[in-house]
Amino acid sequence: MFGDLFEEDFSFISNNHCGKGKKSKPRESEPPAPRDSTNLSGIKNQGGTCYLNSLLQTLLFTPEFREALFSLGPEELGTLDDSRKPDAKVRIIPLQLQRLFAQLLLLDQQAASTTDLTESFGWSSHEEMRQHDVQELNRILFSALETSLVGTSGHDLINRLYHGIVVNQIVCKECKNVSERQEDFLDLTVAVKGVAGLEEALWNMYVEEEYFENDNLYRCGACDKLVEASKSAKLRKLPPFLTISLLRFNFDFEKCERYKETSCYTFPIQINLRPFCEQTEMDDSEYMYELFSVIIHKGGCYGGHYHVYIRDVDQLGNWQLQEEEDGLIEDKALRDTENSKETENPLAVLKGILSEEEAKQIPVDQLGQKLLEKKGVSWNKKYRKQYGALRKYLQNHPQIFQLSPDGNKVGLKETHKLLFKLDSGGRDLQSPPQKNDVQWNCEKTPPRPRATSAGCHWFDLNDSKVQPIKEKDLEKQFQGKESAYMLFYRKAQLKRPPEARGNPRYQIPEHLLNEMNAANTELQKKRAECDSASNGIDLHLHLSSCYKFHNGALHPSLSWKESVVDLTIDRRRTLGDLRQAVFQMLESWEGDMVLSMAKPLPAGLHLYQVLDGDELTLDGIGLADGADVFVWNGKEVGGTKVLTGPDHEPVVLNVLRLAEHNEGGKGQHFSEAQHVFSCSTSLGQLHSALAPAGGIILKNGSGAEGEAKNWEVFREEDMKETVRSVGLRDGCSVLILDSHDQSFVNVASGNLTAFTYDISWLQVKNFCGVEEEEKLVKITATIETVMSDIKMKAIRELQLEEELANESCLRPVSGNGKLLSPVPEDYTVKEAELKMGSLLGLCRGKAPASTQLFLYFMVGSDQNCSPEMEIVVEETASVRECLNLMLEKSGLSGDNWHLRRLDWCYEAGEALSQENATLKELNVCRGDTLVVTEGKLPEKGFLKIPIWWLRPSSHKKHGENAQDQVNGVTWKMDALQVSAAAAPPEPTHPGLDLCYAGRIEIAGEASLEDLKMQCQSSPWEAHT
């Protein structure tokens, strides 16, 4: 179950175990998250290792175990760097445990990984995904550690901390002889069923006596006879740490199933074990134990989840409940309210910033940035509404602030700088302390101030998640599906040294301290890189010198690539920083520089708002990754004034007009052109620009091809509306109709009008001749256009002879280029189920009438041997008539043939057995493929069965009977796969002792005995 956890031989160490700070698995691209407010590290769950995580956290928060493990140096355990050396004896398990404990104590990450440790156990990924019992793991892990530490100063580590002795005694009632048996234990297992709590369970085990009497007597060794006696057990030796396992899981013999005992089972925070001990004369302190860990199981007997409640003995974590944090926040809010007058006064804030500067004056933009850094909010967001712009505010207080002649720099006048230093008004301008004040990379960490009063607090360590809890929360684990499973007590006499309190570095070896410091430095570096990468944004700078304005939008004079400069910058930098970076890139820039948000539109590049407020961050003004910024003077581009903002967005419209020459069918040709208009253009202006006098404009918002069904006429009262207000967007189509074309429009009761038919088109390709084969034309049509009209239009467009109309047909072309069945010429586009834009082929041959069927057929189901042929038959033709026509066309004769449908595997499928039935009655449809198959179908109710003879084998094995031969050849029969429709197989099959005899026609109701008799009486009997 636990792999090679017991192995003493160290040859199982894999080459995957690397040296310090190295992982056997590739690291994630993002660094792990830092510790949360508790300052404690969780452990990642590898899929089913919550039981392991809970036990490891308990061992970590057993300081005496942790320090005893840390006391074993490389001279005794070896090093992980030597694990690859064949002759080196490296004790992997304690080394990996040391390293994991150091990471949990010192590494600034939210959760540590146990991958290296479980690999040292020899676990596979399968073991990591399976959940096991934590009580069993506790014993196995201790055994493995003892084995690993043999020959070191830590060989007795487990016994020293956890070993206890129970003595079992039997006292003879007659001679008073005492027979005793001593048992060692590392943990005690106590009953849960029928017991109220831990004290009662211990009382039943170590105080209550069992009596041998009546029919149940004891044979005394001294008396040498059966006597009455009493049996009892006592704790002879108490360990420093007492581990108690609760028997939560039991077996119901009536139901024959396991179950979990969820009844109430209490356990005390402190317990006096004197009543359960053999020796009771010592001081009470020798028997007092304090609870410090509770492993909890949530779920049933066949699965669940483990987590652990732990008392922080060394006070390594920051314990602060959420409600108390909320209280502190409220207190701070009250204090902030009391000082609000001073805080809200921008004079005090700005004076405080300037008084800290060594330089006499700093740029005004820099002052805005420092305000943002100190207060966490920009001037524009907090003060601008009340006090105006920052530069104007400074100018309005000349008695306090001294501005440079150009107004770009500012400083405090000397008198105010001195007064401010003497005043305490700037005290809250100091940087607030960090939430977690651990100096992760320093050599020694000073004891941290406690968030609450002195004393040990409890935490819930649930895999990666760590949160503080109250001591009374332990009572919730007395009963239920989520309840205590293992209890860990420590002697109350065990006191921790003052220097260990709040100091996670206490007693950690120097080489591990150095490794963790290096790992933390690397983590900080990676977080900085990740932070920079996650906060870096790529901006596309469009330079006005590379653009020209025409047709309502900006267009690059050169290629797009040559007109755009990419710039990467931190989103937390200010707009002033961006402006400075652009100035540095464009050294030749002269005059004012304006940065405007831009957006590529179908019509070209359009400008929106000007970026203003140099003290604001790029994130604050809404600059996102990939944003387009236009660099210009804010007025014109190439001498042309540029209109900006959403009200002047250019819109590309597809303008359709009816062609001058059309064939007069139900469909119409139209020409198409693209025009650009501002979205604020009125429909009156649009009408003047596009429509002739008396003309009308119709809208279709579905796209460029005009397939949509609801064309709407813009009425006279709509002419004051704008392009945007009537819903015209990029890609919308408008149709311009002259006065003589308006017969296509229905006008009723002043309502909006629409086309009678939908204007669209079909494609027709010439397949009638070799020279014009590749020529393709578009034919306008509607869903009501008749196919004969489409054929005539195509013949004229292709400039073919009109006599071809009587000798040709239209056939849809599939996606893979196959010609499908011809469409009847009296069908409409809708009846032919053609989609607008479909491709049709103009082919030689008459199209079938609506009462005829166009069918494909082949001889045999092998398409490689028999080409696919075509035929037109009446739908009232019978199956026999259809078969005869197909045989005639394929040059075959005789009556030993039948028809089958082609199934979805392109093989001969269902037979058309009713030869007198019509094709219509059998639901044979236009375009179906039939297979002409050799062989005559049996009469109704009869079957044709292939018969194979098993020939006597000349190489029969010794001891093999006839049944064995039959069984041995059964698998060979599967390879033959003979069906009634298949051609007769070879008389003999290579490699098989089989001979094909032929087929038998027999009634479906016949028995196997009938089949056997008919086989034996058939002419081929001589084969046997």
XYZ file of C-alpha atoms in Angstrom, residues 62 64 138 142 156-166 183-188 202 206 234-244 271 273 276-277 282 285-290 292 487-494:
54
model
C 5.325 19.040 17.600
C 10.328 18.501 20.110
C 1.158 7.177 11.393
C 7.216 6.029 12.366
C 15.615 6.362 19.363
C 13.777 9.537 18.254
C 10.380 7.829 17.915
C 10.705 5.772 21.110
C 11.946 8.768 23.083
C 8.906 10.859 22.191
C 6.052 8.408 21.616
C 6.879 5.098 23.299
C 4.723 3.974 26.202
C 4.077 0.713 28.031
C 0.828 -0.982 28.996
C 2.996 -4.333 25.761
C 4.745 -1.450 24.029
C 2.696 1.167 22.217
C 3.234 4.248 20.078
C -0.460 5.084 20.055
C -3.549 3.950 21.920
C -9.865 4.972 29.211
C -7.456 0.744 32.489
C -2.625 -0.193 33.484
C -0.406 2.383 31.905
C 3.085 1.595 33.202
C 5.017 4.203 31.262
C 3.620 7.430 29.806
C 5.301 8.966 26.739
C 5.925 12.702 26.370
C 3.425 12.697 23.506
C 0.296 10.560 23.663
C -1.395 9.647 20.373
C -4.951 8.332 20.623
C -6.621 15.332 30.881
C -4.055 10.215 33.413
C -5.212 4.946 34.510
C -1.595 4.522 35.566
C 4.013 11.123 41.691
C 2.065 17.439 36.858
C 3.507 14.090 35.797
C 0.075 12.944 34.664
C -1.304 16.122 33.095
C -1.590 16.242 29.289
C -2.756 19.020 26.980
C -2.526 20.146 20.739
C -6.111 13.019 19.170
C -2.594 14.187 20.034
C -1.707 15.200 23.625
C 1.552 16.566 25.020
C 2.737 16.557 28.627
C 1.904 19.804 30.348
C 5.416 19.749 31.867
C 6.977 20.296 28.443
